[in-house]
Structures are given as C-alpha cells and as structure tokens.
Short mmCIF file of C-alpha atoms and ligand atoms in Angstrom, two decimals:
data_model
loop_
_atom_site.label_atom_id
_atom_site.label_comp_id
_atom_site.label_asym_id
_atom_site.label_seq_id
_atom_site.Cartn_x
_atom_site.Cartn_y
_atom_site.Cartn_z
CA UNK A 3 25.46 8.26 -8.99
CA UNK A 4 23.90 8.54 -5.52
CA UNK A 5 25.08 9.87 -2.52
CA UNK A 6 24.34 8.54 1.12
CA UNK A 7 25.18 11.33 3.80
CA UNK A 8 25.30 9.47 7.54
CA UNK A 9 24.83 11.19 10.54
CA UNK A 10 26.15 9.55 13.13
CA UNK A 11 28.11 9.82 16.54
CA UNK A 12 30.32 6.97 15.97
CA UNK A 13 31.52 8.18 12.57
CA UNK A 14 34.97 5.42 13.05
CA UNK A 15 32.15 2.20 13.30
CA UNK A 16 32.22 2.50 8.75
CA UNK A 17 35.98 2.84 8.40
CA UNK A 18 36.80 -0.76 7.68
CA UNK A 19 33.61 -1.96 5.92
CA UNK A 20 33.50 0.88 3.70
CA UNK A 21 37.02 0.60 2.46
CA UNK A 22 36.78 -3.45 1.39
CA UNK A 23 35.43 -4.97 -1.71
CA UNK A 24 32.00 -3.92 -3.44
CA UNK A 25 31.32 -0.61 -1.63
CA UNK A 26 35.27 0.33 -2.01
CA UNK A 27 34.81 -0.56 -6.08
CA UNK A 28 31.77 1.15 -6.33
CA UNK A 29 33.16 4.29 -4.88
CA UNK A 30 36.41 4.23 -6.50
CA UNK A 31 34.36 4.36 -9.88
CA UNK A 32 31.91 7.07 -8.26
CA UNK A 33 29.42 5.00 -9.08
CA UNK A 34 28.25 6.14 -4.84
CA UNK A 35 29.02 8.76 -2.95
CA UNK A 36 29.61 8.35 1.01
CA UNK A 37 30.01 10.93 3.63
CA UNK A 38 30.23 10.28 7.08
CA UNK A 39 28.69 13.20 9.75
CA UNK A 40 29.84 13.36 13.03
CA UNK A 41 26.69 14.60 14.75
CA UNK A 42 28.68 15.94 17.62
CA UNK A 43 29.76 18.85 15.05
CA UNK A 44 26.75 20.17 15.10
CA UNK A 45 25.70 20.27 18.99
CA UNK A 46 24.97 23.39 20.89
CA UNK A 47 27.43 23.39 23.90
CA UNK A 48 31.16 23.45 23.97
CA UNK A 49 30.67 19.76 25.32
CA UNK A 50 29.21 18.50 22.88
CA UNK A 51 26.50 16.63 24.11
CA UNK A 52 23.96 14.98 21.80
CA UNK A 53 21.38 13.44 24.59
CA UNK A 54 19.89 13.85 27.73
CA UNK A 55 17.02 12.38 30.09
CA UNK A 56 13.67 11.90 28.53
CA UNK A 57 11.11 13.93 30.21
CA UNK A 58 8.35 12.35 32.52
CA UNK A 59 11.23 9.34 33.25
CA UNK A 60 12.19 6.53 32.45
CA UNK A 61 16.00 4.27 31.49
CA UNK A 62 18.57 5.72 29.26
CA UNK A 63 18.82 8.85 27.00
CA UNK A 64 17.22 10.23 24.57
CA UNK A 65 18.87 12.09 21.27
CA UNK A 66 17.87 15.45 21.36
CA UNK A 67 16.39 17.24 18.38
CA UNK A 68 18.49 20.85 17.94
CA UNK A 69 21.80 19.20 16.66
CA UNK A 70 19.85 16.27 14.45
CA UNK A 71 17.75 19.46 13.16
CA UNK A 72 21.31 22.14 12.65
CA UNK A 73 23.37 18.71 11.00
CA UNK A 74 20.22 18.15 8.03
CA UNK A 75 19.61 22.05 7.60
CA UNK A 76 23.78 22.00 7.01
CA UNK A 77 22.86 19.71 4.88
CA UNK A 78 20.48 20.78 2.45
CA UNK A 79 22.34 24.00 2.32
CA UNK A 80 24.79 22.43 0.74
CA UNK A 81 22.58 21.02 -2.16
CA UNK A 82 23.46 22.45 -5.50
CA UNK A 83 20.99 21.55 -7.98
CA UNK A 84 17.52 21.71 -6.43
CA UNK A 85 15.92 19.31 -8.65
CA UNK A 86 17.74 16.26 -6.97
CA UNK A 87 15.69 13.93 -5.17
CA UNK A 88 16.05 13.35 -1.72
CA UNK A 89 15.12 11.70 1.05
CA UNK A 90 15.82 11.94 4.78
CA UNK A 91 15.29 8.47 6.23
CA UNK A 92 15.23 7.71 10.27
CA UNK A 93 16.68 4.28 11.35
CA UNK A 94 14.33 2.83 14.15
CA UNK A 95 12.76 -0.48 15.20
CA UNK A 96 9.86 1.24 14.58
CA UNK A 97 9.85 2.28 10.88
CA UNK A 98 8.85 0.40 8.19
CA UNK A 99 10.26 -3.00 7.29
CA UNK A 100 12.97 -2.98 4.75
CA UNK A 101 12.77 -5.22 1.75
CA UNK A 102 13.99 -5.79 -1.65
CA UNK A 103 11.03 -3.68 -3.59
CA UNK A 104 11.90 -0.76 -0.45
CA UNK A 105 15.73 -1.47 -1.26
CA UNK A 106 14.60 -0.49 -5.79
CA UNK A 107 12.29 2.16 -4.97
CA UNK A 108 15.69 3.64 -2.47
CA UNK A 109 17.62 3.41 -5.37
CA UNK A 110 16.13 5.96 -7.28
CA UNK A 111 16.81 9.07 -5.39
CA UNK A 112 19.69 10.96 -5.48
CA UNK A 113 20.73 11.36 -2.20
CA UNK A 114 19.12 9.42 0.87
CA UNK A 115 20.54 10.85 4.11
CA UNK A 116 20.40 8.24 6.73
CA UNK A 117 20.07 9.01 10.52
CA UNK A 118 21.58 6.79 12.96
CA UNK A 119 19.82 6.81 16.57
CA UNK A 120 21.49 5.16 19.56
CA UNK A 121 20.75 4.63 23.22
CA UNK A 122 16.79 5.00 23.73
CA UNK A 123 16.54 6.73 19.95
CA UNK A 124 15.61 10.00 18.79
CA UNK A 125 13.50 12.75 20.55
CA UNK A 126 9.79 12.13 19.03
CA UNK A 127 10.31 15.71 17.18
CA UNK A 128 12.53 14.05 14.96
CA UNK A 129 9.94 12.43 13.43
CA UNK A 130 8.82 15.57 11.76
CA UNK A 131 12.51 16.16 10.04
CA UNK A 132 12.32 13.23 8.52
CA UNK A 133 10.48 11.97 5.23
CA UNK A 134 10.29 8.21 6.28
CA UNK A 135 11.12 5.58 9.05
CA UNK A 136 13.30 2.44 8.35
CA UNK A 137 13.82 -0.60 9.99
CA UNK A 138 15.88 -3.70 9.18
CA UNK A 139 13.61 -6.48 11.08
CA UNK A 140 11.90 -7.31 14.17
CA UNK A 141 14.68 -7.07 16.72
CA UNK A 142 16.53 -4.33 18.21
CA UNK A 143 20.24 -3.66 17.57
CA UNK A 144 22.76 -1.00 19.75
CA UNK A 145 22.86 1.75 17.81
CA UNK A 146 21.07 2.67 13.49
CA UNK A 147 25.31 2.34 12.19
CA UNK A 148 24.43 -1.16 10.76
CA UNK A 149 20.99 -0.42 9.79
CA UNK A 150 22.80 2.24 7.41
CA UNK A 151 25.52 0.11 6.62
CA UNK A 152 22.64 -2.56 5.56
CA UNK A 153 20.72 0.38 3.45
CA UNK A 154 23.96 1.54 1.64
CA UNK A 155 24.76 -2.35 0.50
CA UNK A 156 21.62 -3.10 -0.67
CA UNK A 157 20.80 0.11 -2.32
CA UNK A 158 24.22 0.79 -4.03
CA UNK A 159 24.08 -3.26 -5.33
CA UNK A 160 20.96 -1.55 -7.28
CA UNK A 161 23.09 1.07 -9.35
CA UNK A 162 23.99 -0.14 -12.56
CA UNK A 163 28.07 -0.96 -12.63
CA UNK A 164 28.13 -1.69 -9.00
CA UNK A 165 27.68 -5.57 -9.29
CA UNK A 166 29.87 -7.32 -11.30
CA UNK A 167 28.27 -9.47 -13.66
CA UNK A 168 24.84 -7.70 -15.24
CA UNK A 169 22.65 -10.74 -14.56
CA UNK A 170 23.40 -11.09 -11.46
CA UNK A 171 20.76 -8.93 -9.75
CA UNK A 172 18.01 -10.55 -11.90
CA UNK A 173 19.22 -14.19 -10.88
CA UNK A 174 18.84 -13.05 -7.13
CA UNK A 175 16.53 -14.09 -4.22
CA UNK A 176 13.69 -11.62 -4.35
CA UNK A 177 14.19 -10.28 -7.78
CA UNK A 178 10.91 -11.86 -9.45
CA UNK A 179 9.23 -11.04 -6.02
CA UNK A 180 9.68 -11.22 -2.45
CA UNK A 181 8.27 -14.97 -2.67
CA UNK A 182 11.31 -15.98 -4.90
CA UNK A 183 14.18 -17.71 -3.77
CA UNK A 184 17.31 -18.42 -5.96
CA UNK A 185 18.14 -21.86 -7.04
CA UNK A 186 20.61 -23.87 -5.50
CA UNK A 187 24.13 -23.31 -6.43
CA UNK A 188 27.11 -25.43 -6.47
CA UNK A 189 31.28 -25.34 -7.55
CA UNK A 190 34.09 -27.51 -7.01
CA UNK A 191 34.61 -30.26 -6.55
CA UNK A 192 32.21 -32.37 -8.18
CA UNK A 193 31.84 -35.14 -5.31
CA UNK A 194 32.88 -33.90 -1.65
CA UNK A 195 33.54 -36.74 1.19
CA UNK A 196 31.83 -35.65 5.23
CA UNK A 197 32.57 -37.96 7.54
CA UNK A 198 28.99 -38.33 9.88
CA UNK A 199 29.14 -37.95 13.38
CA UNK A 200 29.44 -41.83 13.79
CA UNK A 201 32.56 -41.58 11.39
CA UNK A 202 30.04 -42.87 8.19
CA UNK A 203 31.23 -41.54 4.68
CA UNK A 204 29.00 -39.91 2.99
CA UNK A 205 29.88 -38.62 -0.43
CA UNK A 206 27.83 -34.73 -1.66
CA UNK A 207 27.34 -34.64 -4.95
CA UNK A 208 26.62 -32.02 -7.69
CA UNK A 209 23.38 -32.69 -9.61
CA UNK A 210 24.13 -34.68 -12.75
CA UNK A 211 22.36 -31.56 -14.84
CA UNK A 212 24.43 -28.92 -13.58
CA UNK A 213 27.33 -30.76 -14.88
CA UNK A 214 25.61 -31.74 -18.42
CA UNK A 215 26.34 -29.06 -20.70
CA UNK A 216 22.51 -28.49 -21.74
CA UNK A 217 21.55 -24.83 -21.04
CA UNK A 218 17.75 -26.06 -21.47
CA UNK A 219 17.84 -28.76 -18.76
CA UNK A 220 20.02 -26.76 -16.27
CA UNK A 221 17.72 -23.40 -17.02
CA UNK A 222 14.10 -25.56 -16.76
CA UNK A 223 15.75 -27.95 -13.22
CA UNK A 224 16.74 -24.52 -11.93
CA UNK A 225 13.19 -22.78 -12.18
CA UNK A 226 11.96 -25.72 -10.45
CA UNK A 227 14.38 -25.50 -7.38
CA UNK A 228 13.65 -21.48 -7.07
CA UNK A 229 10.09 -22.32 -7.11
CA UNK A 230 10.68 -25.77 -4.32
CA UNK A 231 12.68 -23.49 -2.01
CA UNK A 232 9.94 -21.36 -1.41
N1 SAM B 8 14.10 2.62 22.40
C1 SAM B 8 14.01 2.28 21.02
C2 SAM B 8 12.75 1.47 20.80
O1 SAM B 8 12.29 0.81 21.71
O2 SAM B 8 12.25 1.48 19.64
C3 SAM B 8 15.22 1.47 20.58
C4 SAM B 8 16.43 2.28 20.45
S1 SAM B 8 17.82 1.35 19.83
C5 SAM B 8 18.52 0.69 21.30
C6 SAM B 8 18.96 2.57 19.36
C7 SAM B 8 18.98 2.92 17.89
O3 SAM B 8 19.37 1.79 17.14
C8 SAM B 8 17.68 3.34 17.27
O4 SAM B 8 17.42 4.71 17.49
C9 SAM B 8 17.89 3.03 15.80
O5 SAM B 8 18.55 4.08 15.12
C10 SAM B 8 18.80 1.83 15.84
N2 SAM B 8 18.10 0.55 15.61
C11 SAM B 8 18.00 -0.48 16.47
N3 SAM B 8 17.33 -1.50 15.94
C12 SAM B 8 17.00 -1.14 14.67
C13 SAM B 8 16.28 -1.78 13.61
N4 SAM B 8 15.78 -3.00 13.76
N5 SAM B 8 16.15 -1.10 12.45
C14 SAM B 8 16.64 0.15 12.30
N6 SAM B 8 17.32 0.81 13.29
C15 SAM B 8 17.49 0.18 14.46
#
C-alpha cells in the first residue's frame, strides 16, 4: 500500500480522473491511498491567500512558503509509524526529469507527498521543505495538478495488484531499459480496408506470425520489432 497526499489549491481538478478505471480499482482494493489537500486550509489570513508579488519584480505571483510549510508539518504530524518512508516531492519545470527507473525507485516509499505549484511556482524557500524536485518534460504546463496526476499513474501501475494481468508491466516500453520499446501490437480484424486520399484501397494486414499459433516464432519476430522500434 502507498499513500500519495496532494497539496493543492484546486483540490476539484482530480475528482473525475481519480474516480474512473485503474486508479478507482486500485483504490477500491486499497492497494493506494489518495488524499487531496486544499492548501488554502492551511493559510494565515481569514482570506485565505496562498500568493503574493515576488520581491525585486517581475509578472505574476509567487506561492508563498508559511502555508506550503503549516500544510507538510500537518502532515507529518499525522504519521503513525515513524519507520515509513517518505518523501516530499516539488512539481516544477525545473526538477529532475521523470522516467520509468524514477517512476520504480517512487514506488518504493510509503508515502510520497506531492506539491502542486501554480502561477510563477513556489517561493525559493520551498526548496528546503522538500526532499526532491520533479518534472514531467521540457515544457511548461498551468499549474503541478497533472504533473501529480502523471506521478500517481505511473507509480501506483508499479504496486503489485494494480495492473491487471502480471506480465504486463514486464512486456512494457521501458521495462528492459529506457532504450526499449514494446513490440507492435495488433487485434481484430485480421485485414482492415482505408480508403487513400485519392480514394485507392488499401487493405492493413496482421503479420502472418501473429496469427500462426507458434509461441517461438511470435516470441523471437517480437524481440526483433522491440529492438527495430528503437
Ligand atoms: N515560473 C516557473 C518556471 O519558469 O519554472 C513555472 C511555473 S508553472 C507556470 C506553475 C506550476 O506548474 C509549477 O510551479 C509546477 O508545479 C507546475 N509545472 C509546470 N510545468 C511542469 C513540469 N513540466 N513538470 C512539473 N511541474 C510543472
């Protein structure tokens, strides 16, 4: 079981994608744990402001450190057993890239709180409250809600029970290394008719091996496509 605590101030932006498919399963079977922090509970002022200006100027606001620092000491006050591993992860452009061998060594914590920045991000004192800086890729999204939402998929698909079918995560893109790619895969029907642009017929078919019943053939033509895709 491991827990993900988000902090967030747009606590409604999980609703839906929590409660569909996989992550709904894997909570249903408390397999995860998620709770959702409204980081507006834990401001200062009866107004409950999160941000302000950034000192020296400059566009936009910045989130300010007392709440971020009150929401994780709530927090860890609330940790029972003290031998649980945990980690307190930032969401930023500027972290470290996320991949698959970030996504196993995730999964073996107990609990990974995730902080989600928005506007111009966190105040740069955040950086000390935290044990590690995450980001998703090269580009730069709204707000760190799907940057979570990304770390809670691909962490959770790592905990035994919450993927269906137990070779499914060893089949996968990435799982011999982050050079792999899977094989090609293919389903019904067996011949499928596109009409080109200049109304041509062309007829997509399934490779002859998939469809020949020899478990030797199909496993040796589909090393060779994970290894051509690269
Ligand atoms: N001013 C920041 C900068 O230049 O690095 C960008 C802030 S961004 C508009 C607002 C928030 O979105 C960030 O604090 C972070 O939590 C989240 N975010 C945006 N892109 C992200 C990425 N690629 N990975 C992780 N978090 C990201």
């Amino acid at each position: 079981m491991i827990t993900f605590d988000l902090i967030t101030i747009f606590p409604k932006a999980f609703d839906s994608y929590l409660a569909e498919s996989i992550i709904k399963r894997a909570q249903q079977k408390k397999l995860i744990k998620i709770k959702i922090h409204n980081l507006r509970d834990y401001t200062m002022d009866k107004h409950k402001k999160v941000d302000d200006r950034p000192y020296g100027g400059g566009p936009g606001m910045i989130l300010m450190v007392e709440s971020i620092s009150k929401a994780l000491r709530a927090l860890k006050s609330k940790i029972k057993n003290q031998k649980s591993k945990i980690r307190i992860i930032m969401l930023t452009p500027a972290g470290k890239k996320f991949t698959q061998r970030e996504v196993e060594r995730l999964a073996k914590y107990n609990q990974l709180i995730l902080l989600c920045g928005r506007y111009e991000g966190f105040d740069a004192r955040v950086d000390k409250l935290v044990d590690e800086k995450i980001s998703i890729g090269d580009y730069v999204l709204s707000g760190g809600e799907l940057p979570a939402m990304v770390v809670v998929e691909a962490v959770a698909r790592q905990i035994p029970g919450v993927v269906g079918h137990k070779d499914a995560l060893s089949e996968e893109t990435f799982a011999k290394g982050l050079d792999y790619v899977e094989y090609p895969q293919y389903t019904r029907p067996e011949k499928f008719k596109v009409k080109s642009q200049k109304s041509k017929v062309k007829i997509m078919e399934v490779p002859k091996v998939l469809l020949s019943g020899n478990h030797k053939e199909i496993k040796k033509w589909r090393e060779r496509q994970s290894k051509k895709r690269k």
